[in-house]
Coordinates of C-alpha atoms and ligand atoms in Angstrom, one line a residue:
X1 CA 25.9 13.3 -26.5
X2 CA 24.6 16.5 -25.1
X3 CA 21.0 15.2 -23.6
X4 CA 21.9 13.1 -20.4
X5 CA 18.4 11.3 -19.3
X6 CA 18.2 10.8 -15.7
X7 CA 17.9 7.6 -14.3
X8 CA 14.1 7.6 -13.7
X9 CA 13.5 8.2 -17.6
X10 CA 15.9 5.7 -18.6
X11 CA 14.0 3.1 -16.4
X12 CA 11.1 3.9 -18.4
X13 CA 11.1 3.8 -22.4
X14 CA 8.5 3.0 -25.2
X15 CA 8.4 -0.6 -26.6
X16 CA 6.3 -3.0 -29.3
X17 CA 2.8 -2.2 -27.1
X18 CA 3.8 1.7 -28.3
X19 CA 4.4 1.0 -31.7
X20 CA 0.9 -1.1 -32.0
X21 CA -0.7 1.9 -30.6
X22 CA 1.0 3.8 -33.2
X23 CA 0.3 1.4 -36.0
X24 CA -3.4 1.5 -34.5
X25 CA -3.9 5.5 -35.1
X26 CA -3.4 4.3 -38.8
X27 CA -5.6 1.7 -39.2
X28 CA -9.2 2.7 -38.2
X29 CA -10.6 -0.9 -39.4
X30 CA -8.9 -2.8 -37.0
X31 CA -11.3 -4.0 -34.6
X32 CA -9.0 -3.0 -31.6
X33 CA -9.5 -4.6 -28.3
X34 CA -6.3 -2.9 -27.3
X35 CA -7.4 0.3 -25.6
X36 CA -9.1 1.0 -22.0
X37 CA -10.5 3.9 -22.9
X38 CA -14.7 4.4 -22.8
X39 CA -17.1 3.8 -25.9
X40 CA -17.0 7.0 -28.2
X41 CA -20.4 6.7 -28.7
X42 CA -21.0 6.9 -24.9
X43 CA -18.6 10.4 -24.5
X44 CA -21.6 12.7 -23.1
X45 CA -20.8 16.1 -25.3
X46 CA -24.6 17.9 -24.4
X47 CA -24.3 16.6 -20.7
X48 CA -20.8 18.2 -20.4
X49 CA -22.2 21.4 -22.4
X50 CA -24.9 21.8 -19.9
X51 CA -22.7 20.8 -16.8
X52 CA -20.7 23.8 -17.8
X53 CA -22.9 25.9 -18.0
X54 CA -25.0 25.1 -14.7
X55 CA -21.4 25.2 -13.1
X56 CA -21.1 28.7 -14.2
X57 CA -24.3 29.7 -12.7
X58 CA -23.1 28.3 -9.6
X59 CA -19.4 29.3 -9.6
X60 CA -19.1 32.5 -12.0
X61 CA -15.5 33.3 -13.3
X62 CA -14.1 31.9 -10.1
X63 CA -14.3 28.4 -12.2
X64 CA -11.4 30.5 -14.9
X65 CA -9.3 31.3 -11.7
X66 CA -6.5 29.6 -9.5
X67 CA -7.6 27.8 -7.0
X68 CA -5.9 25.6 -3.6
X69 CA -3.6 23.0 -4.8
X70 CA -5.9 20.5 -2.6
X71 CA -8.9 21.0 -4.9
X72 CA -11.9 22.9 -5.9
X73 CA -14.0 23.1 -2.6
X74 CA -17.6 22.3 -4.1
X75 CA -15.7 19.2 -5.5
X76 CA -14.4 17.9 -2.8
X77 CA -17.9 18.3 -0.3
X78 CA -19.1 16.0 -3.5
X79 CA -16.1 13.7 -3.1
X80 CA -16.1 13.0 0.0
X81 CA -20.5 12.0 -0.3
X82 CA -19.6 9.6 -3.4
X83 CA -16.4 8.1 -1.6
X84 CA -18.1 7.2 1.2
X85 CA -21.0 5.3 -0.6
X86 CA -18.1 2.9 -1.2
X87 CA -17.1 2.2 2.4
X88 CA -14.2 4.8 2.1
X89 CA -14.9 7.1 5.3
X90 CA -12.6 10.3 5.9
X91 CA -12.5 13.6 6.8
X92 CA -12.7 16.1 4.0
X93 CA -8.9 17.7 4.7
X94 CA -8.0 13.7 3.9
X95 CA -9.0 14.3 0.3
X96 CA -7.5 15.9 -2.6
X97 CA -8.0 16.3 -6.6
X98 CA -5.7 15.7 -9.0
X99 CA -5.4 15.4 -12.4
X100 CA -6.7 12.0 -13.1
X101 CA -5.9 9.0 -11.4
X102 CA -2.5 8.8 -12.7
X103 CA -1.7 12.2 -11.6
X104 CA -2.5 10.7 -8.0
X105 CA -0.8 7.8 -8.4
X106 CA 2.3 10.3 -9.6
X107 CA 1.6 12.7 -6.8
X108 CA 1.8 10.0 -4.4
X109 CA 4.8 8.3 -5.7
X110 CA 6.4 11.6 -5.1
X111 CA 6.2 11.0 -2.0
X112 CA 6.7 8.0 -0.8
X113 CA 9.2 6.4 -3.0
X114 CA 13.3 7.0 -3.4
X115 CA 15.6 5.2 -5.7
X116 CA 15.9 1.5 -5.0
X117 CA 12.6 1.6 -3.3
X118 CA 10.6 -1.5 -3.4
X119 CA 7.0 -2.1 -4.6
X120 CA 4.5 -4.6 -4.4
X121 CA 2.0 -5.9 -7.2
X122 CA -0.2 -7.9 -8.0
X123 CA 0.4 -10.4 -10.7
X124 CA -0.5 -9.4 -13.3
X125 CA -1.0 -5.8 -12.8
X126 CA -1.6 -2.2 -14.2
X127 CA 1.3 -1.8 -16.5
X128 CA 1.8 1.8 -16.7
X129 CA 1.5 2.1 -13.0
X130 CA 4.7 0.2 -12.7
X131 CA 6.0 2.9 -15.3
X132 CA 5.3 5.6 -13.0
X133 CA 6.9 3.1 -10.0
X134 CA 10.2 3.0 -12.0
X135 CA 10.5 6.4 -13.2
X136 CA 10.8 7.1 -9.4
X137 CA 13.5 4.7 -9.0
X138 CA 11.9 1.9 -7.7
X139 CA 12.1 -1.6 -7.7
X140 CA 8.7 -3.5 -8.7
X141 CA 8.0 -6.6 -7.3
X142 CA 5.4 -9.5 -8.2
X143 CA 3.4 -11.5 -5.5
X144 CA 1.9 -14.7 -6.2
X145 CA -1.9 -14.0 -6.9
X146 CA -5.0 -15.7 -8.0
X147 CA -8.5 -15.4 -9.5
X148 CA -9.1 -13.3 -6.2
X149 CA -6.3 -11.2 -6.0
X150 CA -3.0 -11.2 -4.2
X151 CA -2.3 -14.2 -1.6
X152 CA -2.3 -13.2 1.9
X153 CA 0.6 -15.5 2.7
X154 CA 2.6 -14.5 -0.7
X155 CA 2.2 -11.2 0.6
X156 CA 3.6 -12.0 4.2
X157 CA 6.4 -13.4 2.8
X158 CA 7.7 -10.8 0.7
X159 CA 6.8 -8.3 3.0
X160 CA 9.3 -10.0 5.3
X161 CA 11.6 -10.4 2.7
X162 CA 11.4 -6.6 1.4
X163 CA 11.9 -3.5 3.2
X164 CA 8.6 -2.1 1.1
X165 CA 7.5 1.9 0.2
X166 CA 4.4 0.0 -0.6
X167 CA 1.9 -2.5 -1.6
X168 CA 0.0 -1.6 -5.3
X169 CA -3.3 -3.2 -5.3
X170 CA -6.5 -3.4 -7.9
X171 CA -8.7 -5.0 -5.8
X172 CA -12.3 -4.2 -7.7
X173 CA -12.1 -5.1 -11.5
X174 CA -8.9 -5.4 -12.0
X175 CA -7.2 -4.0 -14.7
X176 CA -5.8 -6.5 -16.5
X177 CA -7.8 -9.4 -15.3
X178 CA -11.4 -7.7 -14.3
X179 CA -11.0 -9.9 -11.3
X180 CA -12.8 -8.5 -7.7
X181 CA -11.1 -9.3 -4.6
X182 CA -13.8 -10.8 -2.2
X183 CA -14.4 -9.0 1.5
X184 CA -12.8 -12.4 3.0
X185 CA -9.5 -12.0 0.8
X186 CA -9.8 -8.5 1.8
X187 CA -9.8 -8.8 5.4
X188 CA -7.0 -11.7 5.0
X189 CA -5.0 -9.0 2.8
X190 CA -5.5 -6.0 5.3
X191 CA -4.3 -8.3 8.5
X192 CA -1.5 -8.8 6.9
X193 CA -0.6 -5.3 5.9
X194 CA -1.9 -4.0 9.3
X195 CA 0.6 -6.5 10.9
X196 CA 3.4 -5.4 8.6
X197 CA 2.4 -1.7 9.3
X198 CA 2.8 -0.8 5.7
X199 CA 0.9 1.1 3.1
X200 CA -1.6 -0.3 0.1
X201 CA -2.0 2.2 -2.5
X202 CA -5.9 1.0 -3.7
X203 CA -6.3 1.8 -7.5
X204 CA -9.9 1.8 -7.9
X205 CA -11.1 3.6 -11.3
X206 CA -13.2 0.8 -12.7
X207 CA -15.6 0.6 -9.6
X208 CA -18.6 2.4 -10.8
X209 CA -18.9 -0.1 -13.5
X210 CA -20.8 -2.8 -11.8
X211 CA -22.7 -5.1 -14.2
X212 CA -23.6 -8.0 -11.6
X213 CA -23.3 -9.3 -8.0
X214 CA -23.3 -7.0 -5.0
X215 CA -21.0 -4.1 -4.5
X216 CA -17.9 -4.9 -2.5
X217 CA -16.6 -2.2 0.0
X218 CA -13.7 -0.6 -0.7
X219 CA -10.1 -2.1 0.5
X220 CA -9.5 1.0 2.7
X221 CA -12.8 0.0 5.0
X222 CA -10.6 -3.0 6.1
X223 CA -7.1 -0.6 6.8
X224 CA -8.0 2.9 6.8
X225 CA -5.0 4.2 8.2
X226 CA -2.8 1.9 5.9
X227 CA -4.3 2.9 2.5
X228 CA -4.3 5.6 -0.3
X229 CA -7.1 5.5 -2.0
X230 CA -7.8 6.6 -5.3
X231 CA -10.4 6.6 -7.9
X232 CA -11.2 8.7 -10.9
X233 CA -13.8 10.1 -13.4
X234 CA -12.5 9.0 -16.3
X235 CA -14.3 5.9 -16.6
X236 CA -17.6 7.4 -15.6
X237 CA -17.8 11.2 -16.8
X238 CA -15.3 11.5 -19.4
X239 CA -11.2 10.9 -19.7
X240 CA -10.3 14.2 -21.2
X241 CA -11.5 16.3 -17.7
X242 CA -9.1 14.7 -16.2
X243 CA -10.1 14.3 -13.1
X244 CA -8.8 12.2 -10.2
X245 CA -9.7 12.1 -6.1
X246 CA -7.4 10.8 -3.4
X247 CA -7.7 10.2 -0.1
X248 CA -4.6 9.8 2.7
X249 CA -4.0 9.7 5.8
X250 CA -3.0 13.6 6.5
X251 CA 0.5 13.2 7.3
X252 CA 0.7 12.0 3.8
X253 CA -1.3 14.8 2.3
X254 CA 0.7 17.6 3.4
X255 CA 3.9 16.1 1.2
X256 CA 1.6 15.6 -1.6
X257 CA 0.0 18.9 -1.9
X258 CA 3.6 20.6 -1.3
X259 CA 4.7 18.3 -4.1
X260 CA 1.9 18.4 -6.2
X261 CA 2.3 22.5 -6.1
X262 CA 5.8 22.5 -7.7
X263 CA 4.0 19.9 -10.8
X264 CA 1.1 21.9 -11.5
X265 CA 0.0 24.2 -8.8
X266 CA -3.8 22.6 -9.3
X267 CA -6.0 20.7 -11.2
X268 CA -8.2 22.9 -13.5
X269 CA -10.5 24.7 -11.7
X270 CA -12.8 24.7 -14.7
X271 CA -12.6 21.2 -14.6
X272 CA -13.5 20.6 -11.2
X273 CA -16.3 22.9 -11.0
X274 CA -18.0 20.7 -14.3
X275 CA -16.9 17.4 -12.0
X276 CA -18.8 18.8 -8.8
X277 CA -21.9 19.6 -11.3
X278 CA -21.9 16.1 -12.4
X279 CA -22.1 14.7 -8.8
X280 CA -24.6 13.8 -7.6
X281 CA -27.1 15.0 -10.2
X282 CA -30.0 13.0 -12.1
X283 CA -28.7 14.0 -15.3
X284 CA -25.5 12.4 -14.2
X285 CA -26.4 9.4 -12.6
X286 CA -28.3 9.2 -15.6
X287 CA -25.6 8.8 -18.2
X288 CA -23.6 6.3 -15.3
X289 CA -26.9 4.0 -15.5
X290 CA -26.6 4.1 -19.6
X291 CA -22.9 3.4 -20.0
X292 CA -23.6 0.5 -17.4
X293 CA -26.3 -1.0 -19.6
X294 CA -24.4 -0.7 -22.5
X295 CA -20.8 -2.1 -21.1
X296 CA -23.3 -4.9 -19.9
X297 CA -24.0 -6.0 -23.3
X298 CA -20.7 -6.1 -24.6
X299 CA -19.3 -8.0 -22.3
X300 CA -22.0 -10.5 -22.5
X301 CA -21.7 -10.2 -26.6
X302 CA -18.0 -10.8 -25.7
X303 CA -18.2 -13.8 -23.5
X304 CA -20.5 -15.5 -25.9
X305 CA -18.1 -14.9 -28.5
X306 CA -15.5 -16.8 -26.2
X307 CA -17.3 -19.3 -25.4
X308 CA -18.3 -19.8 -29.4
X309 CA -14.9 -19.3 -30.9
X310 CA -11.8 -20.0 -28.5
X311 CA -10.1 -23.3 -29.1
X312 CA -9.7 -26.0 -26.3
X313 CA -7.3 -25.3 -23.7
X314 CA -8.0 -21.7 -23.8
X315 CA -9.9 -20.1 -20.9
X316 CA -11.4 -16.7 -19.8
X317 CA -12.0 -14.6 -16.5
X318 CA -16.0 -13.6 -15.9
X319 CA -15.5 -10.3 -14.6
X320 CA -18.5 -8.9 -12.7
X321 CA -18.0 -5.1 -14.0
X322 CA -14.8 -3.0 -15.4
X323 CA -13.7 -2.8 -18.9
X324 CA -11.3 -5.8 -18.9
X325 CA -11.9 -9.6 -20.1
X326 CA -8.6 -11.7 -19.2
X327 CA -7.9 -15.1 -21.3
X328 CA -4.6 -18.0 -20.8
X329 CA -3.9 -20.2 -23.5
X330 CA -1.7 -23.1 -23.0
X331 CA 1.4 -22.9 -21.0
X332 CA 3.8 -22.9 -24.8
X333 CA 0.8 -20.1 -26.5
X334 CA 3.1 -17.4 -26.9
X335 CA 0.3 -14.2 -27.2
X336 CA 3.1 -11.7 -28.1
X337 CA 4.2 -13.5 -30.9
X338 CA 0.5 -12.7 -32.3
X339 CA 0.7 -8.9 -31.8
X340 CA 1.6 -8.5 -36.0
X341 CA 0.0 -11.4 -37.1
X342 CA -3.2 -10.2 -35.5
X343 CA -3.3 -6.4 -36.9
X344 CA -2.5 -8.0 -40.2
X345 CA -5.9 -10.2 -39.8
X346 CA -7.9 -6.7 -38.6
X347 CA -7.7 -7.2 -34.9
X348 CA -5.8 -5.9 -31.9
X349 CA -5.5 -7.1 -28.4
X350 CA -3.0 -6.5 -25.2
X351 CA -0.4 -9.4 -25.0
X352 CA -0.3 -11.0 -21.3
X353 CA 3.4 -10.3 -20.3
X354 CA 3.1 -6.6 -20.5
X355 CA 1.6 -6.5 -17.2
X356 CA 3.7 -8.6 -15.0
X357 CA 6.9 -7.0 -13.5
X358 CA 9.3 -9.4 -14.2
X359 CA 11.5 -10.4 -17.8
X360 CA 10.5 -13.7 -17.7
X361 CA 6.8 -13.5 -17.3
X362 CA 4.3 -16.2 -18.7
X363 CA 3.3 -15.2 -22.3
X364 CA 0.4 -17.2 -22.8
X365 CA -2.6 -14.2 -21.2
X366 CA -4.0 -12.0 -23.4
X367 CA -6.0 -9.0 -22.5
X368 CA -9.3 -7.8 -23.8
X369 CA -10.8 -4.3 -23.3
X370 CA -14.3 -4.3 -24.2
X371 CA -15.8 -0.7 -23.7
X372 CA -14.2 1.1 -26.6
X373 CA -15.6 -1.8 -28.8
X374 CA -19.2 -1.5 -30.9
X375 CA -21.0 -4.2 -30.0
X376 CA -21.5 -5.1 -33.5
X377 CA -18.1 -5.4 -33.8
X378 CA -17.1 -7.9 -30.7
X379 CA -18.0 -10.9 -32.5
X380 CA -16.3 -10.9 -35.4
X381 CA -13.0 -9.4 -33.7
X382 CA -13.4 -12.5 -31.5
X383 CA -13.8 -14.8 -34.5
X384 CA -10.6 -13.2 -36.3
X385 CA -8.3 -13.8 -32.6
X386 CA -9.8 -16.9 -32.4
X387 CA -8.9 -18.0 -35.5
X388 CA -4.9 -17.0 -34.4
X389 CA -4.9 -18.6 -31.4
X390 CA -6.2 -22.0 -33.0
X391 CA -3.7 -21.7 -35.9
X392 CA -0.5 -20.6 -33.5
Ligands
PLP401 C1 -6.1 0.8 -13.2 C2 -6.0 2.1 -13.7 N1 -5.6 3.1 -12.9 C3 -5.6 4.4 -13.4 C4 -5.9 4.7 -14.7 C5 -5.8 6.1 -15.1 O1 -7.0 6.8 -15.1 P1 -7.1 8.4 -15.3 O2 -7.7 8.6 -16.6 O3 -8.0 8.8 -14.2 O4 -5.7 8.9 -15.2 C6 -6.3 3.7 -15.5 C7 -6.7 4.1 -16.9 O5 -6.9 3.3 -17.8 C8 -6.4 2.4 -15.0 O6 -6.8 1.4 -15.8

C-alpha cells in the first residue's frame, strides 16, 4: 500500500454517527435531533450583509489583507470587553482568534500534548474534542461525574494516578448533557487543579445561551493561571465565520501563535473585522436576544414533549440554556441499537456512548439537540422516539 496514515489519523476514523449524518443529507423529512448546529431560520443573512458593510467603512481593504497570526486588532479590544462580562479577566496580549472553537482547541492541542499524553474528561463529554485529543496521540481518560459536572475527588484521584497534559472541562451547558457546573463545584474543581498545578482547558461555546437562572462566572475566575479558555461565535453570530477567541496564560500563547502560523497563518481577516462589527452593537445584541427567545421555546416545547411521551424509567436533564437535552433509559436500553430503527420511523437523535471515552461505555443516554429543530416539529419527533424507546 502506497498511503501510510500516521498514527494520529489512524487514532481517529469515521464510524455509524458518520454514516447517519450521511444518510441524514438524504432524507430532509427526518425530524433530526442529531445536529448542534443553530436554527436556519435564525442564520442572520441582512445582519451579516450590513455588518460587512459597516466593517468596511471602518476597516477599508485592510479587512481583504493578511493580518497578525494573533488576530484582527479591533476584534480582539472587543474580545477582551465580552470575555470579561463573563468573569474571564486578562490582558489583551493573553488573547487570540482562531478559526472557531475547534481551531483553538486544535491550536492548543498543538501545544500541549505529545503521543501517549493523557487527558481528562468529563463523563460524558464533547465527542469530537476527544477526536482532536487522539489525533495528537493522546490518551483520553473518563472521570466520574454527575448532574454537576466532574467530582472534585474523582478528579484528585486520577490526577494522582495520571501524569496529565490536561483536564477537558464543559462546565456551562454542557455539550452533551446541557448540565452547568455550580460556583461551589467550581471552586471544589479549581482547588483541586490548583493543588495539582495542572491545566483545565474550559470549552465554553454554549454560554450566551442562557434561558433561566443567573449567569455563572466563568471556570477560569476560580484558576486563572491554570485555564485556557475558549469560547466561540458560532453559536451566537453564525457557524460559517468561523470564528473562535482564546485566552492563555502567555507562556502558552507564544507556542500557539508559532504553531498556529505554520496551519493557517491567520484567521480571515474579513471574518474578524464582520465579528468586531457584531460586538457590542444593538443590532447584534439584538439578534442574541431573538435566538434566546426562540431556543427558549423549544426547549420548553421539548421538555413538555418528554414529559408527555417518554415511558417509565426514562428520565431527562433540565438544562438552564445551550442547545442540548440529555435522557437515560434503563440500565439494559441499548440507544444505539435505535439509530436505524429510528431514521426508518422519521427521526434522528445522538446515541449516549458516543460521548464517553471508553469501549465499554453505558448505552442507555441519548442526546437531543434542540436548536436546529422547528418548534413545530419537536413534538411529533418526540412522539415518534418515544414510541422506540417504549417498544425496545
Ligand atoms: C462543546 C463544543 N465545543 C466546540 C464546538 C465547536 O464550535 P466552533 O463552531 O466554534 O468550532 C462545538 C460545536 O458544536 C461544541 O459543541
Amino acid at each position: 500500500m502506497i498511503t501510510k496514515i500516521s498514527r494520529g489519523g489512524a487514532a481517529v476514523s469515521s464510524g455509524p454517527i458518520d454514516d447517519m449524518f450521511a444518510a441524514l443529507s438524504r432524507r430532509p423529512d427526518v425530524i433530526s435531533f442529531a445536529v448542534g448546529a443553530p436554527d436556519p431560520a435564525l442564520l442572520p443573512g441582512e445582519l451579516v450583509a450590513s455588518l460587512t458593510a459597516d466593517a468596511f467603512a471602518e476597516y477599508g481593504n485592510s479587512m481583504l489583507q493578511y493580518g497578525s497570526t494573533r488576530g484582527f486588532p479591533p476584534l480582539l479590544d472587543k474580545a477582551q470587553t465580552l470575555l470579561a462580562g463573563r468573569g474571564v479577566t486578562c490582558s489583551p496580549d493573553q488573547l487570540h482568534i482562531a478559526t472557531g472553537g475547534s481551531g483553538a482547541l486544535h491550536n492548543v492541542c498543538m501545544a500541549l500534548l505529545d503521543p501517549g499524553a493523557v487527558v481528562l474528561v468529563e463523563t460524558p463529554t464533547y465527542g469530537p474534542a476527544m477526536k482532536v485529543f487522539r489525533s495528537h496521540g493522546a490518551i483520553v481518560v473518563g472521570v466520574e461525574s454527575d448532574a454537576y459536572g466532574i467530582r472534585p475527588e474523582a478528579l484528585d484521584a486520577a490526577l494522582a494516578q495520571h501524569n496529565t497534559a490536561f483536564v477537558y472541562l464543559l462546565p456551562t451547558f454542557q455539550n452533551p448533557t446541557g448540565r452547568t457546573m455550580p460556583t461551589e463545584r467550581r471552586r471544589q474543581v479549581s482547588e483541586v487543579i490548583i493543588r495539582h498545578g495542572v491545566m483545565v482547558v474550559e470549552d465554553d461555546v454554549y454560554v450566551e445561551l442562557r434561558y433561566r437562572g443567573e449567569p455563572v462566572p466563568a471556570f477560569w475566575a476560580s484558576a486563572p493561571h491554570n485555564t485556557v479558555y475558549i469560547t466561540s461565535l458560532s453559536k451566537t453570530l453564525a457557524p460559517a465565520l468561523r470564528i473562535g477567541i482564546a485566552a492563555m496564560p502567555l507562556d502558552l500563547l507564544d507556542h500557539v501563535l508559532a504553531l498556529k502560523q505554520g496551519i493557517d497563518m491567520q484567521t480571515s481577516t474579513f471574518n474578524q473585522a464582520i465579528a468586531a462589527t457584531f460586538l457590542g452593537s444593538a443590532t447584534g445584541a439584538a439578534h442574541v436576544t431573538r435566538t434566546v427567545e426562540s431556543y427558549a421555546l423549544k426547549l420548553a416545547t421539548l421538555t413538555t414533549a418528554l414529559g408527555k411521551y417518554l415511558p417509565p424509567g426514562f428520565s431527562w436533564s433540565e438544562p438552564e440554556g445551550g442547545m442540548f437535552v440529555w435522557i437515560e433509559g434503563p440500565g439494559d436500553f441499548d440507544a444505539d441499537a435505535l439509530i436505524v430503527p429510528a431514521l426508518d420511523a422519521g427521526v434522528a437523535f445522538l446515541p449516549g456512548a458516543t460521548f464517553y471515552a471508553d469501549a465499554d461505555a453505558p448505552r442507555n443516554g441519548i442526546r437531543l439537540s434542540f436548536a436546529n429543530v422547528p418548534n413545530s416539529e419537536i413534538d411529533s419527533g418526540i412522539e415518534l422516539l418515544a414510541a422506540l424507546c417504549k417498544a425496545s
